PDB file of C-alpha atoms in Angstrom:
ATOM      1  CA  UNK D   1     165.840 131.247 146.665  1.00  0.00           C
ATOM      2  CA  UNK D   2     166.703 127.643 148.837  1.00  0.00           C
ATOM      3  CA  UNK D   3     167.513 124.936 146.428  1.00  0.00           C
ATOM      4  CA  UNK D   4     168.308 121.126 147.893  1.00  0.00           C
ATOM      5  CA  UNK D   5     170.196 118.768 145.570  1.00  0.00           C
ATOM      6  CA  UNK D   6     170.649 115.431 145.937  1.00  0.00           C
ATOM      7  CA  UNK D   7     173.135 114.146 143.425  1.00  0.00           C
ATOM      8  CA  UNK D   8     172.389 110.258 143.779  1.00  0.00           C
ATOM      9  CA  UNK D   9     169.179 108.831 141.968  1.00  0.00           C
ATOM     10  CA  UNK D  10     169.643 105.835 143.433  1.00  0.00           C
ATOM     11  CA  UNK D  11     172.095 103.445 145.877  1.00  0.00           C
ATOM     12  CA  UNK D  12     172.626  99.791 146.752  1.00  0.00           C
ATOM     13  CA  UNK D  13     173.388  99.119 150.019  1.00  0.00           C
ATOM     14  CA  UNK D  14     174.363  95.449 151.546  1.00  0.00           C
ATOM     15  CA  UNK D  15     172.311  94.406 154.331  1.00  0.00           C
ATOM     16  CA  UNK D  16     173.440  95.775 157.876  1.00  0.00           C
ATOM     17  CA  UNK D  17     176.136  97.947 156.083  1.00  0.00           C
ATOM     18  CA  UNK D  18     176.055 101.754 156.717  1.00  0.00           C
ATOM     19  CA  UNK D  19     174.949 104.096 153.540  1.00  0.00           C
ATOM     20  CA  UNK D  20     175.741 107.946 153.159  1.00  0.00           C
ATOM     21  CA  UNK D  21     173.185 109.803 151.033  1.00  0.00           C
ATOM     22  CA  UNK D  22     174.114 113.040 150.201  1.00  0.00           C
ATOM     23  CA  UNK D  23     172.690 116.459 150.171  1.00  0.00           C
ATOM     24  CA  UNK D  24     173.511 119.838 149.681  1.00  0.00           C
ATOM     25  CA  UNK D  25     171.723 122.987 149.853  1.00  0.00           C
ATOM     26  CA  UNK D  26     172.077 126.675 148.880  1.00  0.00           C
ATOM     27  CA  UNK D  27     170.716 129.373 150.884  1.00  0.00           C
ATOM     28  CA  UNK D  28     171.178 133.011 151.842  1.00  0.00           C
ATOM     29  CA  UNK D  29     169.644 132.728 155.386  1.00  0.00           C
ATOM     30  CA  UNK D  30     171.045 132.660 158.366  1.00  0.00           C
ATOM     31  CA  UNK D  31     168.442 130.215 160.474  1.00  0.00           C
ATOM     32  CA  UNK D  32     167.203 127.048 158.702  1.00  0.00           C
ATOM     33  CA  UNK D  33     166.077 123.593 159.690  1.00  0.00           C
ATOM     34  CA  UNK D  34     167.341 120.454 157.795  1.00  0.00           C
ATOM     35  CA  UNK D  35     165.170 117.598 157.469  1.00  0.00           C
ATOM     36  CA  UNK D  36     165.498 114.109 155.909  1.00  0.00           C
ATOM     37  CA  UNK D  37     162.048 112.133 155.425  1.00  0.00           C
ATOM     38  CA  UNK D  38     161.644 108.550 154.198  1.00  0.00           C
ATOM     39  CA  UNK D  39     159.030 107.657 151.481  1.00  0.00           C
ATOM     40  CA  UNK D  40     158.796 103.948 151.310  1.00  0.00           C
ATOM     41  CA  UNK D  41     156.428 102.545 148.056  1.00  0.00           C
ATOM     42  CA  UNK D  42     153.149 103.470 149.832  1.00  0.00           C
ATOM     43  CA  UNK D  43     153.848 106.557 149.857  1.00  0.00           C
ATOM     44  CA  UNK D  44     154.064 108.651 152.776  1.00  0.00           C
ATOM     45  CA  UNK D  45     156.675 110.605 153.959  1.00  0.00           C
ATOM     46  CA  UNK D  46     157.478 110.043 157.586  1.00  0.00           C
ATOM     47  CA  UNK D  47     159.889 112.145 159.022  1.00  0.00           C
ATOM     48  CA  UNK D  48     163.472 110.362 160.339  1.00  0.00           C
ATOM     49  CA  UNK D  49     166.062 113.611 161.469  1.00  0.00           C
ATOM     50  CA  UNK D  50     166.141 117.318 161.945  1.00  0.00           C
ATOM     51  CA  UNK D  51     168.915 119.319 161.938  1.00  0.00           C
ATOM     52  CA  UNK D  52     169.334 122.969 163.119  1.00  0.00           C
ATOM     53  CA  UNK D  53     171.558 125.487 161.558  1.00  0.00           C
ATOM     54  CA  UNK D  54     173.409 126.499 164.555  1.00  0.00           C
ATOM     55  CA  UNK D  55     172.950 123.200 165.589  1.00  0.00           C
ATOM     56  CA  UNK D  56     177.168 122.517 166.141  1.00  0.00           C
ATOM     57  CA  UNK D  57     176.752 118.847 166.942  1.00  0.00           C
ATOM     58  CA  UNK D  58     175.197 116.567 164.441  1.00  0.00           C
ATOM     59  CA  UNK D  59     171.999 115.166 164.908  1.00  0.00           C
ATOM     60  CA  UNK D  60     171.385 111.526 165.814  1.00  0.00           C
ATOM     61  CA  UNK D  61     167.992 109.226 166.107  1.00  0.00           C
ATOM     62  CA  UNK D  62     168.499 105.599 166.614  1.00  0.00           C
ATOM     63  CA  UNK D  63     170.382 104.538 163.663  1.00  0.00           C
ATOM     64  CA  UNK D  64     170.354 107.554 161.641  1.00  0.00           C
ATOM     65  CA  UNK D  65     172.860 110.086 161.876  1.00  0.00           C
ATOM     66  CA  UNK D  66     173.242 113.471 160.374  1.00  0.00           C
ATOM     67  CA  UNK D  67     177.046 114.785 158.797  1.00  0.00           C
ATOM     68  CA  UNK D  68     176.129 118.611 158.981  1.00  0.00           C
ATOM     69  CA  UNK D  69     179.219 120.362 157.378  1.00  0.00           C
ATOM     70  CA  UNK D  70     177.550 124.134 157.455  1.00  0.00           C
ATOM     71  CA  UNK D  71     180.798 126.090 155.490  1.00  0.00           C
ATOM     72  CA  UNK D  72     180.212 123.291 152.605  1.00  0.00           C
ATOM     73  CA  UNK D  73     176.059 123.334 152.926  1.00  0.00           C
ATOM     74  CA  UNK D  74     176.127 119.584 152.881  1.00  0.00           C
ATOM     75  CA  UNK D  75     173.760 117.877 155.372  1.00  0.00           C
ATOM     76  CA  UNK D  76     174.176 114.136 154.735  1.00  0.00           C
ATOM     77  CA  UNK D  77     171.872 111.157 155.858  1.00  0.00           C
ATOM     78  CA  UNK D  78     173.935 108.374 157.385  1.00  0.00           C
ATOM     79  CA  UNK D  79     171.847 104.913 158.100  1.00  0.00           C
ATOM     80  CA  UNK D  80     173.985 102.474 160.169  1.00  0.00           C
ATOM     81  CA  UNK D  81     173.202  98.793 160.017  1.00  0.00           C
ATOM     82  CA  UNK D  82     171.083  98.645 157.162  1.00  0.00           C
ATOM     83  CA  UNK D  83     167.735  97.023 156.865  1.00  0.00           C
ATOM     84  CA  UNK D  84     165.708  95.327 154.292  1.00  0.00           C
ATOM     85  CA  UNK D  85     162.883  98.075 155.619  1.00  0.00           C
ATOM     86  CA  UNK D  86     165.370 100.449 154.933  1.00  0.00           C
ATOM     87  CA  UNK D  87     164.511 100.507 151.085  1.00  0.00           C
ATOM     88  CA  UNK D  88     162.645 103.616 149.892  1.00  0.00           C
ATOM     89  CA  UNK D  89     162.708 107.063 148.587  1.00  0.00           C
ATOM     90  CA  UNK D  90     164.553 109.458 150.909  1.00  0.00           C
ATOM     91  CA  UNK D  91     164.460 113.344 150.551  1.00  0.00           C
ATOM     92  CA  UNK D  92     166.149 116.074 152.058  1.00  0.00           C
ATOM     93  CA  UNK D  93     164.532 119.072 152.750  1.00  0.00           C
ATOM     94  CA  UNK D  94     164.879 122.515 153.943  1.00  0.00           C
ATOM     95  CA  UNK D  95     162.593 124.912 156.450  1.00  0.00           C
ATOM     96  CA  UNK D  96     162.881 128.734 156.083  1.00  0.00           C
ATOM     97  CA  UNK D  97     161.430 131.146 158.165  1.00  0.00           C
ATOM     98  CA  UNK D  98     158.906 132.004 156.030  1.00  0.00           C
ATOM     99  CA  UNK D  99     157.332 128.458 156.493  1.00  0.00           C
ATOM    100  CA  UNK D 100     158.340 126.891 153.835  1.00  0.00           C
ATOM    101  CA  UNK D 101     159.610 123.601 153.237  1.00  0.00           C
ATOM    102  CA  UNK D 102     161.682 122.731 149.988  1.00  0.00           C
ATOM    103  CA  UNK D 103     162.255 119.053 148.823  1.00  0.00           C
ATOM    104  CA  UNK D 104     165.634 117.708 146.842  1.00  0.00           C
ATOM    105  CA  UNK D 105     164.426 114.830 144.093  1.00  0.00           C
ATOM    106  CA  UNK D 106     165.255 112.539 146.294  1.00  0.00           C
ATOM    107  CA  UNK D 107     167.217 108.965 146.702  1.00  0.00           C
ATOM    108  CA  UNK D 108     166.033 105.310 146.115  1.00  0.00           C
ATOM    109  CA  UNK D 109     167.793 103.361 148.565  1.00  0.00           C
ATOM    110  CA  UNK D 110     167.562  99.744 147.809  1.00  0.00           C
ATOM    111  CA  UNK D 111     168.976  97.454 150.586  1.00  0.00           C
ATOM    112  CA  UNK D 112     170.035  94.240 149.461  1.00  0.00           C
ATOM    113  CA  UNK D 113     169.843  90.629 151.713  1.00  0.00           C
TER     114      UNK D 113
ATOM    115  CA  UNK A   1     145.845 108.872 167.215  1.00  0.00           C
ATOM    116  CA  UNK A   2     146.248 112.762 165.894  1.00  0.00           C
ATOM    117  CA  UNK A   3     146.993 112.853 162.039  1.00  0.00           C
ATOM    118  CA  UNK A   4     146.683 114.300 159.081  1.00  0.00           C
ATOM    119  CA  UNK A   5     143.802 112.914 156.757  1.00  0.00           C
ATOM    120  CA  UNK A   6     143.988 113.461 153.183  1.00  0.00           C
ATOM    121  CA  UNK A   7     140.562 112.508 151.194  1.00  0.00           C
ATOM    122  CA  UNK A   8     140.042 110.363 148.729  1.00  0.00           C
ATOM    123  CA  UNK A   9     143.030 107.979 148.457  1.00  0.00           C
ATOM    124  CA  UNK A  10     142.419 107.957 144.898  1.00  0.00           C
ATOM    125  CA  UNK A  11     140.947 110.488 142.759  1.00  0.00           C
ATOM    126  CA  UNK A  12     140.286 109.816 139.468  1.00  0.00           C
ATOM    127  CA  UNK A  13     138.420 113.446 137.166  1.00  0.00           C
ATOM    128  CA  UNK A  14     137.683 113.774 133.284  1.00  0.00           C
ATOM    129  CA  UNK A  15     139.962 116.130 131.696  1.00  0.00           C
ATOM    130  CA  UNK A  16     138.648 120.059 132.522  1.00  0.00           C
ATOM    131  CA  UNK A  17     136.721 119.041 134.933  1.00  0.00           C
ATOM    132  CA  UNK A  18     136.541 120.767 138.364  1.00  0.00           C
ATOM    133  CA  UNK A  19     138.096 118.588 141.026  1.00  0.00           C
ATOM    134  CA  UNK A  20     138.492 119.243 144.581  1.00  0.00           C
ATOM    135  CA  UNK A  21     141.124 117.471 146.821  1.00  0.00           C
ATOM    136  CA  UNK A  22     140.474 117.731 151.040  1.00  0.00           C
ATOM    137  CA  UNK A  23     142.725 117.639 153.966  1.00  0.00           C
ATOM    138  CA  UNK A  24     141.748 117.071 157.509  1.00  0.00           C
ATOM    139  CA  UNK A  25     144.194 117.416 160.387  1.00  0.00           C
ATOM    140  CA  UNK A  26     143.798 116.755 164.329  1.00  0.00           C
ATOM    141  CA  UNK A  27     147.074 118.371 165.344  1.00  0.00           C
ATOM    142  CA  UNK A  28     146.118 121.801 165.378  1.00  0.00           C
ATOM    143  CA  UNK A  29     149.120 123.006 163.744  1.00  0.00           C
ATOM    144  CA  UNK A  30     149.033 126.741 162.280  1.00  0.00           C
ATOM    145  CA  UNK A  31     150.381 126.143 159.147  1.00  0.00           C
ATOM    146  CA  UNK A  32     149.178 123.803 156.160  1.00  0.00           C
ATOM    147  CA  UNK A  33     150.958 122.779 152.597  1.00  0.00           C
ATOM    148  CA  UNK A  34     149.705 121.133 149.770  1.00  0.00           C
ATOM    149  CA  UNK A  35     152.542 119.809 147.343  1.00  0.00           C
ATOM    150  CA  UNK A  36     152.465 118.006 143.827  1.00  0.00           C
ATOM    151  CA  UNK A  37     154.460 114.546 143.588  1.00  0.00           C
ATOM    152  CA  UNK A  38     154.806 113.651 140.250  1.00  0.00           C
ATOM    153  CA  UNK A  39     156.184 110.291 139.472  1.00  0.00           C
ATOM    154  CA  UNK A  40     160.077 110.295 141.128  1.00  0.00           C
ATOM    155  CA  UNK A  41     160.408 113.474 141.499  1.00  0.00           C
ATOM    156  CA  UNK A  42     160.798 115.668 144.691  1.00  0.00           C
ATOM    157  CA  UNK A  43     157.498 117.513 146.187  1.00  0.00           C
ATOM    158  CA  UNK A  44     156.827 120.422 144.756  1.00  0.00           C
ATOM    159  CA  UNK A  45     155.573 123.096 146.639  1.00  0.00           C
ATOM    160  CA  UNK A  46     151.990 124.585 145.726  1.00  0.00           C
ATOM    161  CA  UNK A  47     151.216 127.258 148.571  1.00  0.00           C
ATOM    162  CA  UNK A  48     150.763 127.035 152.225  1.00  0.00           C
ATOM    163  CA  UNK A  49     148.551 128.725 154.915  1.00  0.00           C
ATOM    164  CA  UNK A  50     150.064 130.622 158.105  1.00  0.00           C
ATOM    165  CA  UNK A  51     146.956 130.508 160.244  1.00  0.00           C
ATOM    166  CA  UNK A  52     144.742 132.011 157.527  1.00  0.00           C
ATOM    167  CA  UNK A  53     147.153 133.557 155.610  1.00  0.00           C
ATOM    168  CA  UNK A  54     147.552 132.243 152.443  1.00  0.00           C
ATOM    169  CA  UNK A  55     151.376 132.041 150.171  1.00  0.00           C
ATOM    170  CA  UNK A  56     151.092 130.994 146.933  1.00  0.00           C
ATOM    171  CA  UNK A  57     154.497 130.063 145.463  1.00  0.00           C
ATOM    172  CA  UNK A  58     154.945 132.102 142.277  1.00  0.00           C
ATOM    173  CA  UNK A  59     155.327 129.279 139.930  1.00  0.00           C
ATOM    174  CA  UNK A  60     152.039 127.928 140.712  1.00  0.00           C
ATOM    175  CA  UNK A  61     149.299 128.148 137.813  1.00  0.00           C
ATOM    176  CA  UNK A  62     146.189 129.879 138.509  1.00  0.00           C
ATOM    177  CA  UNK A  63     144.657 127.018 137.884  1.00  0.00           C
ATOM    178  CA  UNK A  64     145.191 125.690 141.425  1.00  0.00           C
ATOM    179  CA  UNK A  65     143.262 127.159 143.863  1.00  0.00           C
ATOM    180  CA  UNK A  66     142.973 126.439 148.194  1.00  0.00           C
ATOM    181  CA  UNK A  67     140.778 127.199 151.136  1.00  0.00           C
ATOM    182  CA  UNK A  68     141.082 126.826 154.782  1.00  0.00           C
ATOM    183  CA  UNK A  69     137.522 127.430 155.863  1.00  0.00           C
ATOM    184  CA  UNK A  70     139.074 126.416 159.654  1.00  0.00           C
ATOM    185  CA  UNK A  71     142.391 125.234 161.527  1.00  0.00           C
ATOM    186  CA  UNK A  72     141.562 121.545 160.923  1.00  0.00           C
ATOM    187  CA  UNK A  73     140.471 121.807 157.396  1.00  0.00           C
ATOM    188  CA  UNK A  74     142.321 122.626 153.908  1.00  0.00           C
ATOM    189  CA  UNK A  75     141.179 122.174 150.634  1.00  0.00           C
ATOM    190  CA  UNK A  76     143.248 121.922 146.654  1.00  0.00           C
ATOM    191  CA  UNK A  77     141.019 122.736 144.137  1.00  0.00           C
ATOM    192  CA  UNK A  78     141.923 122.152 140.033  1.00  0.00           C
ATOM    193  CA  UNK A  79     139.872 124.111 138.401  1.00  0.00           C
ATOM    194  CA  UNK A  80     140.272 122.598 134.716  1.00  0.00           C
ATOM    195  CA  UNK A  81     142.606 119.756 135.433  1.00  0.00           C
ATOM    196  CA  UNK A  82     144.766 118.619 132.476  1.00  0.00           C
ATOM    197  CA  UNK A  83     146.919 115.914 131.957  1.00  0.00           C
ATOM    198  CA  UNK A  84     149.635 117.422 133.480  1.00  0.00           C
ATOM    199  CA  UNK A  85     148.149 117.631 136.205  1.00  0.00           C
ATOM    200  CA  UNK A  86     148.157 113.785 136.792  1.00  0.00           C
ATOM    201  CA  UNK A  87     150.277 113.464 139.942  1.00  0.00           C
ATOM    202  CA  UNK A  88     150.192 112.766 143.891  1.00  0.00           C
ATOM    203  CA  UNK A  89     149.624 115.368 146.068  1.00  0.00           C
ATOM    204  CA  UNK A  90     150.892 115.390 149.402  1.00  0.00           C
ATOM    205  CA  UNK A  91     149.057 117.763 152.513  1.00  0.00           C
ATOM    206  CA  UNK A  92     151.217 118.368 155.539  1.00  0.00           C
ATOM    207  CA  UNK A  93     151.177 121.082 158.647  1.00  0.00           C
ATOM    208  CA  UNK A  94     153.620 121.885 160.683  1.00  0.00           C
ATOM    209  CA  UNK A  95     153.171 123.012 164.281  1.00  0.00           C
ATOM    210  CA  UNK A  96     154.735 126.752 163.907  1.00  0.00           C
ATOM    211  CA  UNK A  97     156.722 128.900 161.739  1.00  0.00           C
ATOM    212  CA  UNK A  98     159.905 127.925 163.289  1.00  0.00           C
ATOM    213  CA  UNK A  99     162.784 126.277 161.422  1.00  0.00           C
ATOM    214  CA  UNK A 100     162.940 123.396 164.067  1.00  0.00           C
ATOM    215  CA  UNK A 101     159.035 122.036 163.545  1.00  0.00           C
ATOM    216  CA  UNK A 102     158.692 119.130 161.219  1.00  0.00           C
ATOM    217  CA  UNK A 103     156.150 118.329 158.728  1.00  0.00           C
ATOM    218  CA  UNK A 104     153.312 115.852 159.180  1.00  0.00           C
ATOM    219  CA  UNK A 105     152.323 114.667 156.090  1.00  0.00           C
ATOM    220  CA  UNK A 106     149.345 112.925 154.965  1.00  0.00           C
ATOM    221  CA  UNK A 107     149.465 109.379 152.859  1.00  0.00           C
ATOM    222  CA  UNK A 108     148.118 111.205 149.529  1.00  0.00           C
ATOM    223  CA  UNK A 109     146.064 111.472 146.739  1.00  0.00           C
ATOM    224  CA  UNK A 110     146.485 110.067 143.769  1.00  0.00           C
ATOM    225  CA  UNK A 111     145.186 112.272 140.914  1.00  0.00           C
ATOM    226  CA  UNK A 112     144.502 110.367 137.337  1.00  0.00           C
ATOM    227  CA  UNK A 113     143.164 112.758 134.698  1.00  0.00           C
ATOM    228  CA  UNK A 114     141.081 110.755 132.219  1.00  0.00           C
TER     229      UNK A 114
END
């Protein structure tokens, strides 16, 4: 069975400092997608990284960034330059190949001016 | 702009009464989920379609039922909702069964149970 933990409820971040939200996963496969999605308060997720894992670089989009350390199953979210827009829920989550997606509890990132 | 649709917004049902939940989507993706968001808590998984081929997970109750009558449509039904049962719930569909293909969600439903 995949499990995703995220062992930080919630973070404060300064404005345009870089945050680290952490995630690690346990699973016995061998091919599996990493994913981190942003839920601000409205409430939909929207989709921000993907990482592969045979990926050996880590991803990158804009000012997101992905630490992929594969022997310790962390996959951690790394937002550069924070922004006030920055504040929401973020999840990790995990894609087997049977389709499914599993979802850590998540992080509430609060970005302050 | 292609999306996924998730109908009503905000659903409000009487307690044991039948309730039905609908998802539209224009991406014509093969594969569907419906999860439950209660408050702060991570998406749980409820069951997903491959095409028509319908996974339950096996912690879900019985009392959650779905259809896909097509590609574009999906539907969550509660058959006797209780107050447990009070949560969001999210659609998404991916594009494939590979590990690389995202999930599109939709914005939600809010369920209240009265």
């Amino acid at each position: 069975a995949q499990k995703i933990t995220q062992t930080q409820p919630g973070m404060f971040v300064q404005e345009k400092e870089a945050v680290t939200l952490d995630c690690t996963y346990d699973t016995s496969d061998q091919s599996y997608g990493l994913f981190w999605y942003k839920q601000p308060s409205s409430g939909e997720m929207i989709f921000l990284i993907y990482q592969g894992s045979y990926d050996e670089q880590n991803a990158t989009e804009g000012r997101y960034s992905l630490n992929f350390q594969k022997a310790r199953k962390s996959a951690n979210l790394v937002i550069s330059a924070s922004q006030l827009g920055d504040s929401a829920m973020y999840f990790c989550a995990m894609k087997n190949n049977f389709n499914k997606f599993y979802f850590g509890s998540g992080t509430k990132l609060n970005v302050k001016p | 702009d292609a999306m996924v649709i998730q109908n009503p917004r905000y659903q409000v049902t009487q307690f044991g009464k039948p309730v039905t939940l609908s998802c539209s989507q224009t991406l014509n993706h093969n594969v569907m989920y419906w999860y439950q968001q209660k408050s702060s808590q991570a998406p749980k998984l409820l069951f997903h379609y491959y095409d028509k081929d319908f996974n339950n997970e096996a912690d879900t109750p019985d009392n959650f039922q779905s259809r896909r009558p097509n590609t574009s449509f999906c539907f969550l039904d509660i058959r006797s909702p209780g107050l447990g049962d009070a949560a969001m719930y999210l659609c998404a569909t991916s594009r494939d069964g590979r590990v690389d293909t995202e999930a599109f969600f939709g914005q939600g439903t809010r369920l209240t149970v009265v």
